[in-house]
Coordinates of C-alpha atoms and ligand atoms in Angstrom, one line a residue:
M158 CA 165.0 -6.8 71.2
K159 CA 162.7 -4.2 72.7
L160 CA 159.8 -3.0 70.5
P161 CA 157.8 0.1 70.9
T162 CA 154.2 0.0 72.1
Y163 CA 151.8 2.9 71.9
Q164 CA 149.9 1.7 74.9
E165 CA 152.9 2.4 77.0
A166 CA 153.9 5.6 75.1
K167 CA 150.6 7.1 76.0
T168 CA 150.8 6.6 79.7
R169 CA 152.2 9.3 81.9
N170 CA 154.5 8.1 84.6
P171 CA 154.0 10.1 87.9
I172 CA 157.6 9.4 89.1
A173 CA 160.2 12.1 89.4
Y174 CA 163.0 11.6 86.9
Q175 CA 166.5 10.8 88.1
K176 CA 169.7 11.9 86.5
E177 CA 171.9 9.4 84.8
Q178 CA 175.4 10.1 83.6
Y179 CA 176.3 8.9 80.1
K180 CA 179.5 7.0 79.8
L181 CA 181.0 5.1 76.8
P182 CA 182.2 1.6 77.9
R183 CA 186.0 1.7 77.9
S184 CA 186.2 -1.3 75.7
L185 CA 184.4 0.5 72.9
A186 CA 186.5 3.7 72.9
S187 CA 188.1 4.1 69.4
K188 CA 187.2 0.5 68.6
Y189 CA 186.1 1.4 65.1
A190 CA 189.0 3.8 64.2
G191 CA 189.4 3.9 60.5
R192 CA 185.7 3.3 59.8
T193 CA 183.3 6.1 58.6
Y194 CA 179.7 7.1 59.3
Y195 CA 177.1 9.1 57.5
L196 CA 174.2 10.5 59.5
K197 CA 171.1 11.9 57.8
T198 CA 168.8 14.0 59.9
Y199 CA 165.1 14.8 59.3
G200 CA 162.8 16.9 61.4
C201 CA 163.0 19.6 64.0
Q202 CA 165.8 21.2 66.0
M203 CA 165.4 18.6 68.7
N204 CA 166.4 15.9 66.2
E205 CA 169.2 18.1 64.9
H206 CA 170.6 18.4 68.4
D207 CA 170.1 14.6 69.0
S208 CA 172.2 14.1 65.9
E209 CA 174.9 16.3 67.4
N210 CA 175.0 13.9 70.3
I211 CA 174.9 10.8 68.1
K212 CA 177.8 12.1 65.9
A213 CA 179.9 12.7 69.0
I214 CA 179.1 9.2 70.4
L215 CA 180.1 7.6 67.1
E216 CA 183.3 9.6 67.0
E217 CA 184.2 8.5 70.5
M218 CA 183.9 5.0 69.2
G219 CA 186.4 5.9 66.5
F220 CA 184.1 6.5 63.5
Q221 CA 184.8 9.5 61.3
E222 CA 182.2 11.4 59.3
A223 CA 181.9 10.6 55.6
N224 CA 180.6 13.3 53.1
D225 CA 178.6 10.8 51.1
Y226 CA 176.5 7.9 52.2
K227 CA 177.8 5.8 49.3
T228 CA 181.3 5.8 50.8
A229 CA 180.4 5.3 54.5
D230 CA 180.8 2.0 56.5
L231 CA 177.8 3.0 58.7
I232 CA 174.7 4.8 57.5
L233 CA 172.2 6.1 60.1
L234 CA 168.9 7.9 59.5
N235 CA 167.6 10.1 62.3
T236 CA 164.0 10.2 61.4
C237 CA 160.9 12.4 61.9
S238 CA 157.2 11.3 62.1
I239 CA 155.4 14.6 62.2
R240 CA 153.8 14.4 58.7
E241 CA 153.5 11.7 56.0
N242 CA 156.1 13.3 53.8
A243 CA 158.7 13.0 56.5
H244 CA 158.0 9.3 56.5
N245 CA 158.2 9.1 52.8
K246 CA 161.5 10.8 52.7
A247 CA 163.1 8.3 55.1
F248 CA 161.6 5.3 53.3
G249 CA 162.8 6.7 50.0
M250 CA 166.3 7.0 51.4
L251 CA 166.1 3.4 52.8
G252 CA 165.3 2.3 49.2
R253 CA 168.5 3.9 47.9
I254 CA 170.5 2.4 50.8
K255 CA 169.0 -1.1 50.1
H256 CA 170.3 -0.8 46.5
L257 CA 173.8 0.2 47.8
K258 CA 173.8 -2.7 50.3
E259 CA 173.2 -5.2 47.6
S260 CA 176.7 -4.5 46.3
K261 CA 178.3 -3.5 49.6
K262 CA 177.1 -6.2 52.0
D263 CA 179.3 -5.1 54.9
I264 CA 177.8 -1.7 55.5
L265 CA 175.9 -1.2 58.7
V266 CA 172.5 0.5 58.4
G267 CA 170.6 2.0 61.4
L268 CA 167.4 3.9 61.9
C269 CA 166.6 6.1 64.9
G270 CA 164.5 9.1 65.9
C271 CA 160.8 9.5 66.1
M272 CA 159.9 6.9 63.4
A273 CA 161.6 4.3 65.5
Q274 CA 159.1 5.0 68.3
E275 CA 156.1 4.1 66.0
E276 CA 154.8 0.6 66.3
S277 CA 153.6 0.6 62.7
V278 CA 157.0 1.6 61.4
V279 CA 158.9 -0.9 63.4
N280 CA 156.5 -3.7 62.3
K281 CA 157.1 -2.6 58.7
I282 CA 160.9 -2.7 59.2
L283 CA 160.6 -6.2 60.7
S284 CA 158.6 -7.5 57.7
D285 CA 159.9 -5.5 54.8
Y286 CA 163.4 -4.2 55.8
P287 CA 165.0 -7.1 57.7
W288 CA 168.4 -6.1 56.1
I289 CA 168.6 -3.1 58.4
N290 CA 171.1 -3.7 61.2
F291 CA 169.8 -1.7 64.1
V292 CA 167.0 0.5 65.3
F293 CA 167.0 2.6 68.5
G294 CA 164.4 5.1 69.8
T295 CA 164.5 8.6 71.1
H296 CA 164.8 7.4 74.7
N297 CA 167.8 5.1 73.8
I298 CA 170.4 7.4 72.2
H299 CA 172.8 6.9 75.1
H300 CA 172.6 3.1 74.4
L301 CA 173.7 3.5 70.8
P302 CA 177.1 1.9 71.4
E303 CA 175.5 -1.2 73.0
V304 CA 172.8 -1.5 70.4
L305 CA 175.4 -1.3 67.6
E306 CA 177.6 -3.9 69.3
E307 CA 174.7 -6.3 69.8
S308 CA 173.8 -6.1 66.1
I309 CA 177.4 -6.7 65.0
K310 CA 177.8 -9.6 67.4
K311 CA 174.5 -11.3 66.5
Q312 CA 174.7 -10.4 62.8
Q313 CA 171.0 -9.6 62.8
L314 CA 168.6 -6.8 63.2
E315 CA 168.8 -5.4 66.7
I316 CA 166.0 -3.2 68.0
E317 CA 165.9 -1.2 71.2
V318 CA 163.0 1.2 71.6
F319 CA 161.8 2.1 75.0
S320 CA 158.2 3.4 75.0
R321 CA 158.5 4.6 78.6
E322 CA 161.1 7.4 78.9
G323 CA 163.9 6.5 81.3
N324 CA 166.2 8.7 83.3
L325 CA 167.3 12.1 82.3
I326 CA 170.6 11.5 80.6
E327 CA 173.4 14.0 81.3
G328 CA 176.9 14.3 80.0
M329 CA 176.4 13.0 76.4
P330 CA 179.1 14.5 74.2
A331 CA 178.0 16.8 71.3
H332 CA 179.6 17.4 67.9
R333 CA 178.0 20.8 67.4
A334 CA 177.2 21.9 63.9
S335 CA 178.3 25.5 64.6
N336 CA 181.1 27.1 66.6
Y337 CA 178.9 30.1 67.3
K338 CA 175.4 28.9 67.8
A339 CA 174.4 26.0 70.1
Y340 CA 171.3 24.1 71.0
V341 CA 170.6 23.4 74.7
N342 CA 167.8 21.1 75.7
I343 CA 165.8 22.3 78.6
I344 CA 162.7 20.1 78.5
Y345 CA 162.0 16.8 76.8
G346 CA 158.7 15.3 75.7
C347 CA 155.3 16.8 75.6
D348 CA 152.1 16.4 77.6
K349 CA 149.8 18.6 75.5
F350 CA 148.4 15.8 73.3
C351 CA 147.1 18.1 70.6
T352 CA 144.8 15.7 68.7
Y353 CA 146.7 15.8 65.4
C354 CA 150.2 15.4 66.8
I355 CA 152.4 12.4 67.2
V356 CA 155.1 14.0 69.4
P357 CA 153.7 13.0 72.8
Y358 CA 154.0 9.4 71.7
T359 CA 157.4 9.6 70.1
R360 CA 159.1 11.8 72.7
G361 CA 157.3 10.8 75.9
K362 CA 156.4 12.6 79.0
Q363 CA 157.3 16.2 79.6
R364 CA 160.4 16.3 81.8
S365 CA 162.7 19.2 82.6
R366 CA 166.4 19.2 83.0
K367 CA 167.7 20.5 86.3
K368 CA 168.6 24.2 86.2
E369 CA 172.1 23.5 87.4
D370 CA 172.8 21.2 84.4
I371 CA 171.4 23.7 81.9
L372 CA 173.3 26.7 83.4
Q373 CA 176.5 24.7 83.6
E374 CA 176.2 23.8 79.9
V375 CA 175.5 27.5 78.9
R376 CA 178.5 28.7 81.0
Q377 CA 180.8 26.3 79.3
L378 CA 179.5 27.5 75.9
V379 CA 180.2 31.1 76.9
K380 CA 183.8 30.0 77.8
D381 CA 184.1 28.2 74.5
G382 CA 183.2 31.5 72.7
Y383 CA 179.7 30.7 71.6
Q384 CA 177.6 33.8 70.8
E385 CA 174.1 32.3 70.8
V386 CA 172.1 29.5 72.6
T387 CA 168.7 28.2 71.6
L388 CA 166.9 26.7 74.5
L389 CA 165.0 23.7 73.1
G390 CA 161.8 21.9 74.0
Q391 CA 158.5 20.9 72.3
N392 CA 157.0 23.4 74.7
V393 CA 159.7 25.4 76.5
N394 CA 157.1 27.5 78.3
A395 CA 156.2 24.4 80.4
Y396 CA 159.8 24.2 81.7
G397 CA 159.9 23.3 85.3
K398 CA 156.3 22.4 85.8
D399 CA 157.2 18.8 86.5
L400 CA 159.9 19.8 89.0
K401 CA 157.3 21.6 91.2
D402 CA 159.8 23.9 92.9
G403 CA 158.4 27.2 91.6
Y404 CA 161.3 27.6 89.1
G405 CA 160.0 28.0 85.6
L406 CA 161.0 29.4 82.2
S407 CA 161.0 33.1 83.3
Q408 CA 163.5 32.3 86.1
L409 CA 165.6 30.2 83.8
L410 CA 165.6 32.8 81.1
E411 CA 166.8 35.4 83.6
D412 CA 169.6 33.1 84.9
V413 CA 170.7 32.3 81.3
A414 CA 170.7 36.0 80.5
K415 CA 173.0 36.6 83.5
T416 CA 175.6 34.2 82.0
H417 CA 176.2 37.1 79.5
I418 CA 175.8 34.8 76.5
P419 CA 175.3 37.5 73.8
R420 CA 172.1 35.9 72.3
I421 CA 169.4 33.7 73.7
R422 CA 166.6 32.2 71.7
F423 CA 164.0 29.6 72.7
V424 CA 161.7 27.2 70.7
T425 CA 158.8 26.3 70.8
S426 CA 156.4 28.3 72.9
H427 CA 152.9 27.0 73.4
P428 CA 150.6 30.0 74.0
W429 CA 148.8 28.2 76.9
D430 CA 151.9 28.3 79.2
F431 CA 153.1 31.8 78.2
T432 CA 152.9 34.0 81.4
D433 CA 153.2 37.8 81.9
E434 CA 156.3 37.2 83.9
M435 CA 158.0 35.6 80.9
I436 CA 157.1 38.5 78.7
D437 CA 158.6 40.9 81.3
V438 CA 161.9 38.9 81.4
I439 CA 162.1 38.8 77.6
A440 CA 161.5 42.6 77.5
K441 CA 164.0 43.3 80.3
Y442 CA 167.2 41.5 79.0
P443 CA 168.8 42.8 75.8
N444 CA 170.5 39.4 75.2
I445 CA 167.1 37.6 75.0
M446 CA 166.3 38.1 71.3
P447 CA 163.0 39.8 70.4
S448 CA 161.8 37.0 68.2
I449 CA 159.2 34.5 69.3
H450 CA 157.8 31.4 67.6
L451 CA 154.2 31.2 68.7
P452 CA 152.3 28.5 66.8
V453 CA 148.6 29.4 66.4
Q454 CA 147.5 26.4 64.2
S455 CA 144.1 27.9 63.3
G456 CA 142.0 31.0 63.4
S457 CA 138.8 29.2 64.2
N458 CA 137.7 28.5 67.8
R459 CA 135.8 25.3 66.8
I460 CA 138.9 23.9 65.1
L461 CA 141.2 25.0 67.9
R462 CA 138.9 23.1 70.3
L463 CA 139.0 20.0 68.1
M464 CA 142.8 20.3 67.9
G465 CA 142.9 20.3 71.7
R466 CA 145.0 23.5 71.7
R467 CA 143.5 24.9 75.0
Y468 CA 143.2 28.5 73.9
T469 CA 140.8 30.6 71.8
K470 CA 141.6 32.9 68.9
E471 CA 140.9 35.8 71.3
E472 CA 143.3 34.5 73.9
Y473 CA 146.0 34.0 71.3
L474 CA 145.5 37.6 70.0
N475 CA 145.6 39.0 73.5
L476 CA 149.0 37.3 74.1
F477 CA 150.2 38.3 70.6
H478 CA 149.4 42.0 71.2
K479 CA 150.9 41.9 74.7
L480 CA 154.2 40.6 73.3
K481 CA 154.2 43.2 70.5
Q482 CA 153.5 46.0 73.0
K483 CA 155.9 45.0 75.8
V484 CA 158.9 43.6 73.8
P485 CA 160.3 46.4 71.5
N486 CA 160.7 45.4 67.8
C487 CA 159.5 41.9 68.6
T488 CA 159.0 39.6 65.6
I489 CA 156.5 36.8 65.9
S490 CA 156.5 33.7 63.7
T491 CA 153.9 30.9 63.7
D492 CA 152.8 27.5 62.5
I493 CA 149.4 27.0 60.8
I494 CA 147.7 23.8 59.8
V495 CA 145.0 23.9 57.0
G496 CA 142.5 21.2 56.2
F497 CA 142.1 19.8 59.7
P498 CA 139.3 17.2 59.5
G499 CA 136.0 19.0 58.9
E500 CA 137.4 22.5 58.6
T501 CA 134.8 24.4 56.6
K502 CA 135.5 27.1 54.1
E503 CA 134.3 29.7 56.6
E504 CA 136.6 28.3 59.3
F505 CA 139.5 28.4 56.9
Q506 CA 138.6 32.1 56.1
E507 CA 138.9 32.8 59.9
T508 CA 142.5 31.6 59.6
I509 CA 143.1 33.9 56.7
Q510 CA 141.6 36.8 58.7
L511 CA 143.9 36.0 61.7
A512 CA 146.9 35.9 59.4
K513 CA 146.0 39.3 58.1
Q514 CA 145.4 40.6 61.6
C515 CA 148.7 39.3 63.0
Q516 CA 150.9 40.0 59.9
F517 CA 153.3 37.3 61.0
D518 CA 157.0 37.9 60.3
N519 CA 157.3 34.3 59.3
A520 CA 155.0 31.3 59.2
F521 CA 155.3 27.6 58.6
T522 CA 152.2 26.3 56.9
F523 CA 151.1 22.7 56.6
I524 CA 148.3 20.6 55.3
F525 CA 146.9 18.3 58.0
S526 CA 148.5 14.9 57.9
K527 CA 146.8 12.0 59.5
R528 CA 149.1 10.3 62.1
K529 CA 148.5 6.7 63.2
G530 CA 147.4 6.4 66.8
T531 CA 146.4 10.1 67.3
P532 CA 142.8 11.0 68.2
A533 CA 142.4 13.1 64.9
E534 CA 143.1 9.9 62.9
K535 CA 139.5 8.8 63.7
L536 CA 137.8 12.1 62.7
D537 CA 135.8 12.2 59.5
D538 CA 137.8 14.1 56.9
P539 CA 135.5 14.8 53.9
I540 CA 137.6 17.7 52.4
S541 CA 139.5 16.7 49.2
L542 CA 143.3 17.0 49.0
K543 CA 142.8 19.3 46.1
E544 CA 140.7 21.7 48.2
K545 CA 143.4 21.5 51.0
Q546 CA 146.1 22.3 48.5
E547 CA 144.2 25.3 47.3
R548 CA 143.7 26.5 50.9
L549 CA 147.4 26.1 51.6
Q550 CA 148.2 28.1 48.5
Q551 CA 145.8 30.9 49.4
L552 CA 147.2 31.1 52.9
N553 CA 150.8 31.1 51.6
E554 CA 150.0 34.1 49.4
V555 CA 148.7 36.0 52.4
V556 CA 151.5 35.2 54.8
N557 CA 154.2 35.7 52.2
H558 CA 152.9 39.2 51.5
Y559 CA 153.5 40.1 55.2
F560 CA 157.0 38.5 55.3
L561 CA 158.0 40.9 52.6
K562 CA 156.3 43.8 54.3
S563 CA 158.1 43.0 57.5
N564 CA 161.4 42.8 55.8
Q565 CA 160.8 46.0 53.9
S566 CA 160.2 47.9 57.1
L567 CA 163.9 47.4 57.9
I568 CA 165.3 49.0 54.8
G569 CA 167.6 51.8 55.8
K570 CA 168.0 50.6 59.4
I571 CA 171.1 49.3 61.1
V572 CA 170.6 45.8 62.5
P573 CA 172.8 43.6 64.7
V574 CA 173.8 40.4 62.8
L575 CA 175.5 37.3 64.0
V576 CA 177.7 36.4 61.0
E577 CA 177.6 32.7 60.4
G578 CA 179.7 32.1 57.3
K579 CA 180.1 32.6 53.6
S580 CA 176.8 32.7 51.7
P581 CA 176.3 29.3 50.0
K582 CA 174.5 31.0 47.1
K583 CA 176.1 34.4 46.7
K584 CA 179.7 34.7 45.7
N585 CA 181.9 36.9 48.0
Q586 CA 179.0 37.5 50.4
L587 CA 178.6 36.6 54.1
F588 CA 175.3 35.6 55.7
G589 CA 173.9 35.8 59.2
Y590 CA 170.8 36.4 61.2
T591 CA 169.5 39.6 62.7
D592 CA 168.4 39.8 66.4
T593 CA 164.8 39.4 65.0
N594 CA 165.9 36.2 63.3
K595 CA 166.0 37.4 59.7
L596 CA 168.5 36.0 57.2
I597 CA 170.7 38.8 55.7
N598 CA 173.4 38.6 53.0
F599 CA 176.1 41.3 52.8
V600 CA 179.6 41.9 51.5
G601 CA 182.2 41.6 54.2
D602 CA 185.5 40.2 55.3
E603 CA 185.7 36.5 56.4
R604 CA 187.1 37.7 59.7
L605 CA 183.7 38.9 60.7
I606 CA 182.4 35.2 60.8
G607 CA 181.4 34.4 64.4
K608 CA 181.0 38.0 65.4
I609 CA 178.0 40.1 66.0
V610 CA 178.2 43.2 63.8
D611 CA 176.1 46.1 62.7
V612 CA 174.8 45.9 59.1
E613 CA 172.7 48.4 57.2
V614 CA 169.7 46.9 55.5
T615 CA 169.6 48.0 51.8
D616 CA 167.1 45.7 50.2
A617 CA 164.3 43.3 51.2
K618 CA 163.0 40.1 49.7
T619 CA 160.3 37.7 51.0
W620 CA 162.8 35.3 52.6
S621 CA 165.9 37.5 53.2
L622 CA 167.5 40.9 53.4
D623 CA 170.5 42.4 51.7
G624 CA 172.8 44.7 53.6
T625 CA 176.0 46.7 53.7
Y626 CA 178.6 46.5 56.4
H627 CA 180.3 49.7 57.5
E628 CA 183.5 49.3 59.5
Ligands
LIG905 N1 155.6 21.8 69.9 C1 155.3 22.7 68.9 C2 155.1 22.1 67.5 C3 156.0 21.0 67.1 S1 155.5 20.2 65.6 C4 154.0 23.4 69.2 O1 153.1 22.9 69.7 O2 154.0 24.6 68.9 C5 155.7 21.6 64.5 C6 154.5 21.9 63.7 O3 154.1 20.9 62.9 C7 153.2 22.2 64.6 O4 153.2 23.4 65.1 C8 152.1 22.0 63.6 O5 151.8 23.1 62.9 C9 152.7 21.0 62.6 N2 152.1 19.7 62.8 C10 152.2 18.8 63.8 N3 151.5 17.7 63.6 C11 150.9 17.8 62.3 C12 150.1 17.0 61.5 N4 149.6 15.8 61.9 N5 149.8 17.5 60.3 C13 150.2 18.7 59.8 N6 151.0 19.5 60.6 C14 151.4 19.1 61.8
LIG906 FE1 152.5 18.4 69.4 FE2 150.8 20.0 70.6 FE3 152.9 19.0 71.9 FE4 153.3 20.8 70.1 S1 152.2 21.1 72.0 S2 154.5 18.9 70.3 S3 151.7 20.3 68.6 S4 151.2 17.8 71.1
LIG907 FE1 159.7 15.3 63.9 FE2 160.1 14.1 66.2 FE3 160.8 16.6 65.9 S1 158.3 13.9 65.0 S2 159.3 17.4 64.4 S3 161.6 14.9 64.8 S4 160.0 15.7 67.7

């Protein structure tokens, strides 16, 4: 049993990280052949990619994926802590699973991901959910086989959550969700400690993968026919800072571009670490997609300072305009939080002004959610939830208007689209994403799936485009 502690999660270890090779103990290979698993993922792309690793590990152990949690022998929730509603979703699911477990006593139930890293969550599991079989943290994914074995052997709740990140684990297998698009981790953790955010506690210290390991993974994906990689990190622009060898994101992007993978994306960019050199590389290589996620969070300098974001509105705008100027057709999306503790009506209006000025191509908007253990938890928060909801709605009306405007500007143009599959909603239609990361639906032959093709944009909605494919 190893429980999480925030005290440890907060500290930043000065040591350099060593590589460690993942290996499944031979005695566990295919041990559970014939049994099934169901894995439910909440949260960001990092969690989605962790789930790809978890699936592959379970499959090495012999488990096969079930379509429904009700029929699975093992149910695992890969959870997210970012806002209260992510918590509520996971606890809601645990309620349904408890009900199922009353009639199917033999099923194994596990919880992993960011919630597992939270002291308060693990304490709640110990007191209120002792029927859960195992819990493991974001730094313990490679130990899943051992944790599972321990819990089966002991027939009781097994918890392994390291609060100090360990080595950099290489060589974990991945059951990727797509045959065309792949996630590639480049940097783990986050050292920014924005005052509202729980990620630095749940994901630990910022640590970069070695460039050789990243490039080798990308080259293999190219060989396997992948068309797109998304380089992942909570703050990809800080890539390499911990390695202190002068090799950063701009060099890495350039080397990844030279593998000739047709499309490269990267998330998320923190404005603080975005250099001119990076902008030049993005502009130079046609296989680096002209689409950047650049969270701004607020348009008020006082709120940005309270959030610990380390830039002013003016600095953000400067970077924004530089990107638009230097990277042709570049789309920029963002994240915005409304109702940060003490945000005045005027400060919120500054955010509205900024949204109007930037005319973002896409934006994810949130109401501030108090997270246990973060500095913002202690700030006075006199604004009512109703007021915050009204602000969110007002902001959404503004940003949605510009999504539509941005989409409409493409009508009549031919855009390159990576075709991902049959549209889940529209019969006989395919869907894919443009270079600028816009969803487009169009009529076309299934043989186009997995290819990058030219599509003419015929119509635009707020969230998607319609198009026509010409052979
Ligand atoms: N590393 C990324 C963000 C990851 S979290 C970055 O810094 O840009 C994704 C988004 O969730 C954040 O950009 C922020 O807008 C939102 N978010 C994070 N913590 C939040 C909180 N406590 N309440 C509301 N939204 C939050
Ligand atoms: Fe959270 Fe800030 Fe780190 Fe993003 S940069 S993960 S918002 S602490
Ligand atoms: Fe959620 Fe953890 Fe990602 S808190 S947003 S799953 S890093």
